mmCIF file with all atom_site columns, C-alpha atoms in Angstrom:
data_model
loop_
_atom_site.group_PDB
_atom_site.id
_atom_site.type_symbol
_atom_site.label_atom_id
_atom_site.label_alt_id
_atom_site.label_comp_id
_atom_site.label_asym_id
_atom_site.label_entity_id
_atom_site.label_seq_id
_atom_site.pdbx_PDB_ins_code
_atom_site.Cartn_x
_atom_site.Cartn_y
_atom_site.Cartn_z
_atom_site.occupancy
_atom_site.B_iso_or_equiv
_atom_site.pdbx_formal_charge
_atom_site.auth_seq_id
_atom_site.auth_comp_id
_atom_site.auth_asym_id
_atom_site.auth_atom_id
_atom_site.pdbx_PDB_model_num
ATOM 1   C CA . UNK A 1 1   ? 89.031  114.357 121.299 1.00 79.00 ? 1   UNK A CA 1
ATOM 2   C CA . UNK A 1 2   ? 91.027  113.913 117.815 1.00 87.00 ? 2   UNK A CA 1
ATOM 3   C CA . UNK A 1 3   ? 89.447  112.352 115.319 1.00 94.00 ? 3   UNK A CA 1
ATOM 4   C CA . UNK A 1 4   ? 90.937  108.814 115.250 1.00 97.00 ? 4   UNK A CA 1
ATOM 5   C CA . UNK A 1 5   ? 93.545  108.500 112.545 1.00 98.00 ? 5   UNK A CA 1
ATOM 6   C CA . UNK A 1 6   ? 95.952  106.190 110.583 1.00 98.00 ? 6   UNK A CA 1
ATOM 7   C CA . UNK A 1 7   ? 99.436  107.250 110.852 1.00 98.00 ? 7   UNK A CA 1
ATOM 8   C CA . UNK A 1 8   ? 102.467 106.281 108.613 1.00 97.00 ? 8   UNK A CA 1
ATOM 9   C CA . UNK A 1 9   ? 103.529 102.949 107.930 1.00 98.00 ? 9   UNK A CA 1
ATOM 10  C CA . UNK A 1 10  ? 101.893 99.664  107.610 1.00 97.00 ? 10  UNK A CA 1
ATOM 11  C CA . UNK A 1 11  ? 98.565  98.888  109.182 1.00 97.00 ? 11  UNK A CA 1
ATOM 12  C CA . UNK A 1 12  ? 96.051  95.728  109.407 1.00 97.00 ? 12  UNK A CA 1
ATOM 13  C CA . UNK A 1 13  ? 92.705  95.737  107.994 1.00 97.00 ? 13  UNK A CA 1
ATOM 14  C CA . UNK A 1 14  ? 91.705  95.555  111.826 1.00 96.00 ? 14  UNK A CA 1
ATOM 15  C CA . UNK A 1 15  ? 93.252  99.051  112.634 1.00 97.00 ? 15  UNK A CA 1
ATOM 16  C CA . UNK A 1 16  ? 91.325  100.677 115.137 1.00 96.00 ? 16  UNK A CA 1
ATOM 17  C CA . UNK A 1 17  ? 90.815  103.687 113.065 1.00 98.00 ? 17  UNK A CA 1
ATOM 18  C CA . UNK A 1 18  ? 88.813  101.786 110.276 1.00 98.00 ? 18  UNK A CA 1
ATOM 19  C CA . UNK A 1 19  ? 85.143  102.297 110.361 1.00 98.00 ? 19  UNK A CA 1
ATOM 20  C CA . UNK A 1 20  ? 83.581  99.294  108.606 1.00 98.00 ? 20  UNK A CA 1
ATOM 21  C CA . UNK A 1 21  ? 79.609  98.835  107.727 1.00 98.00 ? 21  UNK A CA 1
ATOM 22  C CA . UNK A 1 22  ? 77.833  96.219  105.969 1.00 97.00 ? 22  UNK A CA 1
ATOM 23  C CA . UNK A 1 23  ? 78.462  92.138  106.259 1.00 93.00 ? 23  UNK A CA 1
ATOM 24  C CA . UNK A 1 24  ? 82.728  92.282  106.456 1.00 98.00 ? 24  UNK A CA 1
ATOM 25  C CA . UNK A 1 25  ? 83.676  89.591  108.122 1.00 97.00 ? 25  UNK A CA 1
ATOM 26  C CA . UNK A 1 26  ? 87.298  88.068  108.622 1.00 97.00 ? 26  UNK A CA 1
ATOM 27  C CA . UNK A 1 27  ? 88.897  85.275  106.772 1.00 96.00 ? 27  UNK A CA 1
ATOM 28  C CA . UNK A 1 28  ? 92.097  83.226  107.185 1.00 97.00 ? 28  UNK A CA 1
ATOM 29  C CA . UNK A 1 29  ? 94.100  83.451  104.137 1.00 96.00 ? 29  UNK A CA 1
ATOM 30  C CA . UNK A 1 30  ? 97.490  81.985  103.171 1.00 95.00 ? 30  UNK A CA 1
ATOM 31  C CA . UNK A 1 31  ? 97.829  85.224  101.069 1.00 95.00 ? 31  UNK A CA 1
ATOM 32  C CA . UNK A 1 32  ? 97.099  87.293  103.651 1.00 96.00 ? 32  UNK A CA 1
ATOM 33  C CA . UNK A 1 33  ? 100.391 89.251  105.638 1.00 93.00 ? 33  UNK A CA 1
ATOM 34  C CA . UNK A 1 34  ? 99.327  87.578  108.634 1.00 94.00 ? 34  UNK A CA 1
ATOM 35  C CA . UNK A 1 35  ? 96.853  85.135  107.384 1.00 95.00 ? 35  UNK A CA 1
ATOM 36  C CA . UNK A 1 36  ? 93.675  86.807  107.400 1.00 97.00 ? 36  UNK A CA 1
ATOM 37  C CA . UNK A 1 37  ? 91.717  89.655  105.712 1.00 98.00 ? 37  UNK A CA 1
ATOM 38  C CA . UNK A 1 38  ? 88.293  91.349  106.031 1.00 98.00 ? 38  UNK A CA 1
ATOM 39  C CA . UNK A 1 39  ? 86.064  90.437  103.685 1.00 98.00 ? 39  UNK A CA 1
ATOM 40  C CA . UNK A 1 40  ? 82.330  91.578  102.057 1.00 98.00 ? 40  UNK A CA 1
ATOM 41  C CA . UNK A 1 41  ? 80.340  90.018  99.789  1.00 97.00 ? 41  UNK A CA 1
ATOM 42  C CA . UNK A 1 42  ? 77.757  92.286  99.620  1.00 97.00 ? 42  UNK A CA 1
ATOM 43  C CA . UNK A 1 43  ? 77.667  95.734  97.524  1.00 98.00 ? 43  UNK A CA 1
ATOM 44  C CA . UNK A 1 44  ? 77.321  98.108  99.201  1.00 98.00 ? 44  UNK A CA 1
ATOM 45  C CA . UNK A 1 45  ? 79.575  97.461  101.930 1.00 98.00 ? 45  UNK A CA 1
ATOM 46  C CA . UNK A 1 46  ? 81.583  100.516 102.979 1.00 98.00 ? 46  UNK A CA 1
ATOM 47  C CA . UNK A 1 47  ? 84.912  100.984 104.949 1.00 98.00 ? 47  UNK A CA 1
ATOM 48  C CA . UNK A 1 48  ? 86.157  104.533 106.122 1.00 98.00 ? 48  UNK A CA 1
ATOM 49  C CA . UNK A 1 49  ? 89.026  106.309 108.119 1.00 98.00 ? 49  UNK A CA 1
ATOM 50  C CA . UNK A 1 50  ? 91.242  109.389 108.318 1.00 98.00 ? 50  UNK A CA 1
ATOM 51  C CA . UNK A 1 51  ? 94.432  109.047 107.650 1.00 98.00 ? 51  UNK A CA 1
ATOM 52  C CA . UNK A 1 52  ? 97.855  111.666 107.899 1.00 98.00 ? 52  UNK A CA 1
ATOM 53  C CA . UNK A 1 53  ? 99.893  111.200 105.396 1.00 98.00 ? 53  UNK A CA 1
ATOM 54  C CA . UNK A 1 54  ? 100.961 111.905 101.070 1.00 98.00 ? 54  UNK A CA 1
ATOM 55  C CA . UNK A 1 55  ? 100.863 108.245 99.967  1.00 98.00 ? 55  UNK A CA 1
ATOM 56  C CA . UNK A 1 56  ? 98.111  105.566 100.392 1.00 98.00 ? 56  UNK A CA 1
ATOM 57  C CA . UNK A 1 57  ? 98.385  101.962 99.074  1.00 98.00 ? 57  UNK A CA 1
ATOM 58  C CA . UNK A 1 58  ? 95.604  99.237  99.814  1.00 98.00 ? 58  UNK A CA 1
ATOM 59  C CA . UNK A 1 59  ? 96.703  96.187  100.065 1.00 98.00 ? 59  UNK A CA 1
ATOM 60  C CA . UNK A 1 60  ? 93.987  93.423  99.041  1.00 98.00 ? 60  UNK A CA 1
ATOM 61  C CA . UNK A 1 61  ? 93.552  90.129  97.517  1.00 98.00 ? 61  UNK A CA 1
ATOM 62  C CA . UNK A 1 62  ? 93.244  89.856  93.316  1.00 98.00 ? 62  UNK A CA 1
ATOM 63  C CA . UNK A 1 63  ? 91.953  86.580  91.355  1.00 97.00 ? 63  UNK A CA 1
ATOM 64  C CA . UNK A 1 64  ? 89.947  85.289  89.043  1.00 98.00 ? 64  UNK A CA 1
ATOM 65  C CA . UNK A 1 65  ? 86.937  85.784  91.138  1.00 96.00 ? 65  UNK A CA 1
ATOM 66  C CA . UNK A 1 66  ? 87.463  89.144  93.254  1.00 98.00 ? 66  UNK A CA 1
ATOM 67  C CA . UNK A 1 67  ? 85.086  91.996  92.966  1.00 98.00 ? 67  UNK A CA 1
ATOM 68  C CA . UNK A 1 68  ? 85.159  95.539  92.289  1.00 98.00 ? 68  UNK A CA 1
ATOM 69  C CA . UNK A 1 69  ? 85.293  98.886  94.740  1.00 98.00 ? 69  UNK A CA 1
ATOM 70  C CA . UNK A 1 70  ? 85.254  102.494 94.305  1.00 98.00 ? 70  UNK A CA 1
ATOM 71  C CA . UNK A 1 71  ? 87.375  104.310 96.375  1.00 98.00 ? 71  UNK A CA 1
ATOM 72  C CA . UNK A 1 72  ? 86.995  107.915 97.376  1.00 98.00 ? 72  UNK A CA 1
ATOM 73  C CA . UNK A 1 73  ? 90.319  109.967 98.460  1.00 98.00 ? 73  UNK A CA 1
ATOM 74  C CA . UNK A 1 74  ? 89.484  113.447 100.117 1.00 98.00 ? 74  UNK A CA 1
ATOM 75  C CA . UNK A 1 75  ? 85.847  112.865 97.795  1.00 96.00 ? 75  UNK A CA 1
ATOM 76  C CA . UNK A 1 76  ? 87.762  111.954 94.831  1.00 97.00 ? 76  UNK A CA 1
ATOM 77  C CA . UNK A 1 77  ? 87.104  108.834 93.023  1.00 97.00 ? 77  UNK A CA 1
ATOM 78  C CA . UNK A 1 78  ? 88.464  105.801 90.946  1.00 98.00 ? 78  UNK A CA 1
ATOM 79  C CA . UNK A 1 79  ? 87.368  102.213 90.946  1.00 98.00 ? 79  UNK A CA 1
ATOM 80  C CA . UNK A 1 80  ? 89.790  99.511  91.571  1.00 98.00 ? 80  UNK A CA 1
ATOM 81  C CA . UNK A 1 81  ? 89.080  96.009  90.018  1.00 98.00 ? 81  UNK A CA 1
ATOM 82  C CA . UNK A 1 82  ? 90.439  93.212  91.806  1.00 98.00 ? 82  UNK A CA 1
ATOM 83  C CA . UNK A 1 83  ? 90.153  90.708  89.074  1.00 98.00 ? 83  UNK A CA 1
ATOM 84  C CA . UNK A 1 84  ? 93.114  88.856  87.800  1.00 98.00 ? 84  UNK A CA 1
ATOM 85  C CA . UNK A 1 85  ? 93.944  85.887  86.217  1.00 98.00 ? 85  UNK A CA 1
ATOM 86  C CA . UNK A 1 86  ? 95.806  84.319  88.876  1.00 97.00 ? 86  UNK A CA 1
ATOM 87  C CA . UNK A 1 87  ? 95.533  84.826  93.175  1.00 97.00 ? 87  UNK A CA 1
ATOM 88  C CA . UNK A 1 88  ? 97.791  87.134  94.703  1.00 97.00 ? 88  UNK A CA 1
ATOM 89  C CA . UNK A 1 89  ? 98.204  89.849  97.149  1.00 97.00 ? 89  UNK A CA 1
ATOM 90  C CA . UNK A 1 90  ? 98.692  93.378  95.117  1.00 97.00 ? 90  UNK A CA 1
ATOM 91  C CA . UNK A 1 91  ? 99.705  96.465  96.655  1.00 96.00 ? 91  UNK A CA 1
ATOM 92  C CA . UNK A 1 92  ? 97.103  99.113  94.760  1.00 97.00 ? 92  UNK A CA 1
ATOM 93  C CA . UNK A 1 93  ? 98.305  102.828 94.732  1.00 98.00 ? 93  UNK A CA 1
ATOM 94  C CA . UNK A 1 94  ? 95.330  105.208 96.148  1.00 98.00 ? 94  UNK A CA 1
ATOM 95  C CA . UNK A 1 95  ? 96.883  108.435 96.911  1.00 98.00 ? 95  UNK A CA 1
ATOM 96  C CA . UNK A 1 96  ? 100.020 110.231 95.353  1.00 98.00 ? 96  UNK A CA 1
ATOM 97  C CA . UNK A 1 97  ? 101.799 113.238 96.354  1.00 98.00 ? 97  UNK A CA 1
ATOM 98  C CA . UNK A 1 98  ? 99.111  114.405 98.333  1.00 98.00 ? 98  UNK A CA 1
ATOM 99  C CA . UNK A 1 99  ? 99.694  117.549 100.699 1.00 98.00 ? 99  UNK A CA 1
ATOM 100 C CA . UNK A 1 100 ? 101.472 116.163 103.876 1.00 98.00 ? 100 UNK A CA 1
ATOM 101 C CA . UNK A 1 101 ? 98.237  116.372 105.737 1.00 98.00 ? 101 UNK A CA 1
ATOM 102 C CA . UNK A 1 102 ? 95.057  114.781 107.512 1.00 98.00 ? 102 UNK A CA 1
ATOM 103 C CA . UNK A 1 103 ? 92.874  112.679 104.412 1.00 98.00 ? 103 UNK A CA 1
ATOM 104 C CA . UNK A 1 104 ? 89.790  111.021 104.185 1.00 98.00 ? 104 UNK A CA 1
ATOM 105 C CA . UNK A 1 105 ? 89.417  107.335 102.850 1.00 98.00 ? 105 UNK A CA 1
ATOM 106 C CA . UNK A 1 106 ? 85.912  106.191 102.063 1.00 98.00 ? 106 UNK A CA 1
ATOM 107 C CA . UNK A 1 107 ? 85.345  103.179 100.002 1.00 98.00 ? 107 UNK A CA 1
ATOM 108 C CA . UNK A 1 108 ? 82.271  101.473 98.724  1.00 98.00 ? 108 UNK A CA 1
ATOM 109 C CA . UNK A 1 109 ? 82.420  97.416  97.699  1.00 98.00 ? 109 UNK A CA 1
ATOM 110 C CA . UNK A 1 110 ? 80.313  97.386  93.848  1.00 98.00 ? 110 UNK A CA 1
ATOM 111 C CA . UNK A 1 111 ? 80.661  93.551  93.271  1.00 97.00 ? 111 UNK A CA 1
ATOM 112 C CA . UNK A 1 112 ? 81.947  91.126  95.512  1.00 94.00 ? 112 UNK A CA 1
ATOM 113 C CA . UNK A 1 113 ? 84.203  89.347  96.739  1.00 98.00 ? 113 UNK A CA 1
ATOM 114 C CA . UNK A 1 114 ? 86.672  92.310  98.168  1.00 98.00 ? 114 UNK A CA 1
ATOM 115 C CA . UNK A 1 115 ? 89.371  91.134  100.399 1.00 98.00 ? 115 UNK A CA 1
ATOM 116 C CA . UNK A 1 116 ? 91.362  93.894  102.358 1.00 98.00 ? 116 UNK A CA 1
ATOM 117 C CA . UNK A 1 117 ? 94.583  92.736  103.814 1.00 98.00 ? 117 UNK A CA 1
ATOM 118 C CA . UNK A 1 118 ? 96.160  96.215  105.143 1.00 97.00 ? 118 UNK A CA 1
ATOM 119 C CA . UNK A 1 119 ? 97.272  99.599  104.209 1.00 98.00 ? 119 UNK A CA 1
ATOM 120 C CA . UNK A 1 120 ? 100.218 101.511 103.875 1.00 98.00 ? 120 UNK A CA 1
ATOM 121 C CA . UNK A 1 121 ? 101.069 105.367 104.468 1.00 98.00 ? 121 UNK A CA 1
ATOM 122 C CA . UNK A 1 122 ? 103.520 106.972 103.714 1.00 98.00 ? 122 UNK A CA 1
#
Protein backbone atom coordinates (compact mmCIF):
# COMPACT_ATOMS: atom_id res chain seq x y z
CA UNK A 1 0.00 0.00 0.00
CA UNK A 2 3.22 2.43 -0.05
CA UNK A 3 3.40 4.72 -2.48
CA UNK A 4 5.92 3.30 -5.01
CA UNK A 5 9.31 4.88 -4.57
CA UNK A 6 12.93 5.26 -5.88
CA UNK A 7 15.43 4.28 -3.41
CA UNK A 8 19.23 5.12 -3.30
CA UNK A 9 21.55 4.44 -5.91
CA UNK A 10 21.41 4.26 -9.59
CA UNK A 11 18.23 3.61 -11.48
CA UNK A 12 17.09 3.23 -15.34
CA UNK A 13 14.79 5.52 -16.97
CA UNK A 14 12.49 2.29 -17.00
CA UNK A 15 12.29 2.12 -13.11
CA UNK A 16 9.10 0.90 -12.12
CA UNK A 17 8.44 3.81 -9.95
CA UNK A 18 8.49 6.39 -12.91
CA UNK A 19 5.15 7.56 -14.02
CA UNK A 20 5.54 8.75 -17.62
CA UNK A 21 2.66 10.60 -19.86
CA UNK A 22 2.74 11.97 -23.21
CA UNK A 23 4.57 10.32 -26.54
CA UNK A 24 8.08 8.90 -24.55
CA UNK A 25 9.16 6.32 -26.30
CA UNK A 26 12.58 4.33 -26.04
CA UNK A 27 15.63 4.71 -28.11
CA UNK A 28 18.91 2.77 -28.51
CA UNK A 29 21.73 5.01 -27.89
CA UNK A 30 25.51 4.44 -27.89
CA UNK A 31 25.51 7.19 -25.16
CA UNK A 32 23.15 5.67 -23.25
CA UNK A 33 24.50 3.45 -19.81
CA UNK A 34 22.99 0.56 -21.32
CA UNK A 35 22.22 1.73 -24.74
CA UNK A 36 18.93 3.15 -24.61
CA UNK A 37 16.94 6.11 -23.15
CA UNK A 38 13.31 7.34 -23.06
CA UNK A 39 12.65 9.88 -25.17
CA UNK A 40 9.71 12.81 -25.99
CA UNK A 41 9.45 15.01 -28.57
CA UNK A 42 6.53 16.60 -27.68
CA UNK A 43 6.09 19.54 -24.95
CA UNK A 44 4.32 18.82 -22.73
CA UNK A 45 5.39 15.47 -21.95
CA UNK A 46 5.63 14.81 -18.21
CA UNK A 47 7.53 12.16 -16.08
CA UNK A 48 6.91 11.76 -12.21
CA UNK A 49 7.96 9.61 -9.10
CA UNK A 50 8.70 9.67 -5.38
CA UNK A 51 11.80 9.21 -4.41
CA UNK A 52 13.72 8.73 -0.58
CA UNK A 53 16.60 10.25 -0.48
CA UNK A 54 18.97 14.06 -0.03
CA UNK A 55 20.58 14.02 -3.50
CA UNK A 56 18.99 13.68 -7.00
CA UNK A 57 20.99 13.74 -10.29
CA UNK A 58 19.27 13.10 -13.80
CA UNK A 59 21.16 11.65 -16.02
CA UNK A 60 20.20 12.59 -19.79
CA UNK A 61 21.56 13.14 -23.14
CA UNK A 62 23.05 16.96 -24.13
CA UNK A 63 23.85 18.17 -27.89
CA UNK A 64 23.49 20.49 -30.24
CA UNK A 65 19.93 19.64 -30.78
CA UNK A 66 18.39 18.55 -27.25
CA UNK A 67 15.49 20.36 -25.77
CA UNK A 68 14.60 21.99 -22.67
CA UNK A 69 12.60 20.70 -19.27
CA UNK A 70 11.49 22.16 -16.14
CA UNK A 71 11.86 20.18 -13.31
CA UNK A 72 9.89 20.44 -10.11
CA UNK A 73 11.59 19.06 -6.70
CA UNK A 74 9.03 18.83 -3.71
CA UNK A 75 7.04 21.86 -6.13
CA UNK A 76 10.15 23.70 -6.55
CA UNK A 77 11.38 24.63 -9.88
CA UNK A 78 14.40 25.22 -12.30
CA UNK A 79 14.71 24.50 -15.97
CA UNK A 80 17.46 22.41 -17.25
CA UNK A 81 18.67 23.01 -20.91
CA UNK A 82 20.09 20.16 -22.56
CA UNK A 83 21.79 21.99 -25.31
CA UNK A 84 25.45 21.72 -25.88
CA UNK A 85 27.81 22.03 -28.40
CA UNK A 86 28.89 18.60 -28.62
CA UNK A 87 26.79 14.93 -27.65
CA UNK A 88 27.32 13.54 -24.41
CA UNK A 89 25.77 11.99 -21.45
CA UNK A 90 25.77 14.72 -18.39
CA UNK A 91 24.96 13.93 -14.98
CA UNK A 92 22.57 17.20 -14.01
CA UNK A 93 22.33 17.96 -10.19
CA UNK A 94 18.41 18.26 -9.13
CA UNK A 95 18.33 18.05 -5.48
CA UNK A 96 20.99 19.05 -2.76
CA UNK A 97 21.08 18.48 0.83
CA UNK A 98 17.60 17.84 1.01
CA UNK A 99 16.09 16.43 4.41
CA UNK A 100 16.83 12.61 4.40
CA UNK A 101 13.27 11.95 3.47
CA UNK A 102 10.41 10.83 0.95
CA UNK A 103 10.49 13.68 -2.32
CA UNK A 104 8.53 14.33 -5.15
CA UNK A 105 10.01 14.58 -8.79
CA UNK A 106 7.72 16.01 -11.43
CA UNK A 107 9.09 17.17 -14.66
CA UNK A 108 7.56 18.75 -17.68
CA UNK A 109 9.49 18.45 -21.38
CA UNK A 110 9.22 22.57 -22.88
CA UNK A 111 11.07 21.86 -26.23
CA UNK A 112 12.12 18.73 -27.52
CA UNK A 113 14.17 16.42 -27.96
CA UNK A 114 14.69 15.25 -24.05
CA UNK A 115 16.52 12.07 -23.61
CA UNK A 116 16.49 10.50 -20.01
CA UNK A 117 19.07 7.87 -19.45
CA UNK A 118 18.69 7.21 -15.48
CA UNK A 119 18.84 8.72 -12.12
CA UNK A 120 20.82 8.70 -9.21
CA UNK A 121 19.98 9.03 -5.32
CA UNK A 122 21.81 9.45 -2.95
Amino acid sequence: ARTPTVYRGWHQEDHWAVRYEGDWRDRQDLLATFGKVREADAPGSRQAFTFHGRDLDLLALRGPSEGKVRVWVDGKSQDVDLYAPVPDLAHIPLARRLPLADHRLAAEVLEGPVAVDGFLVR
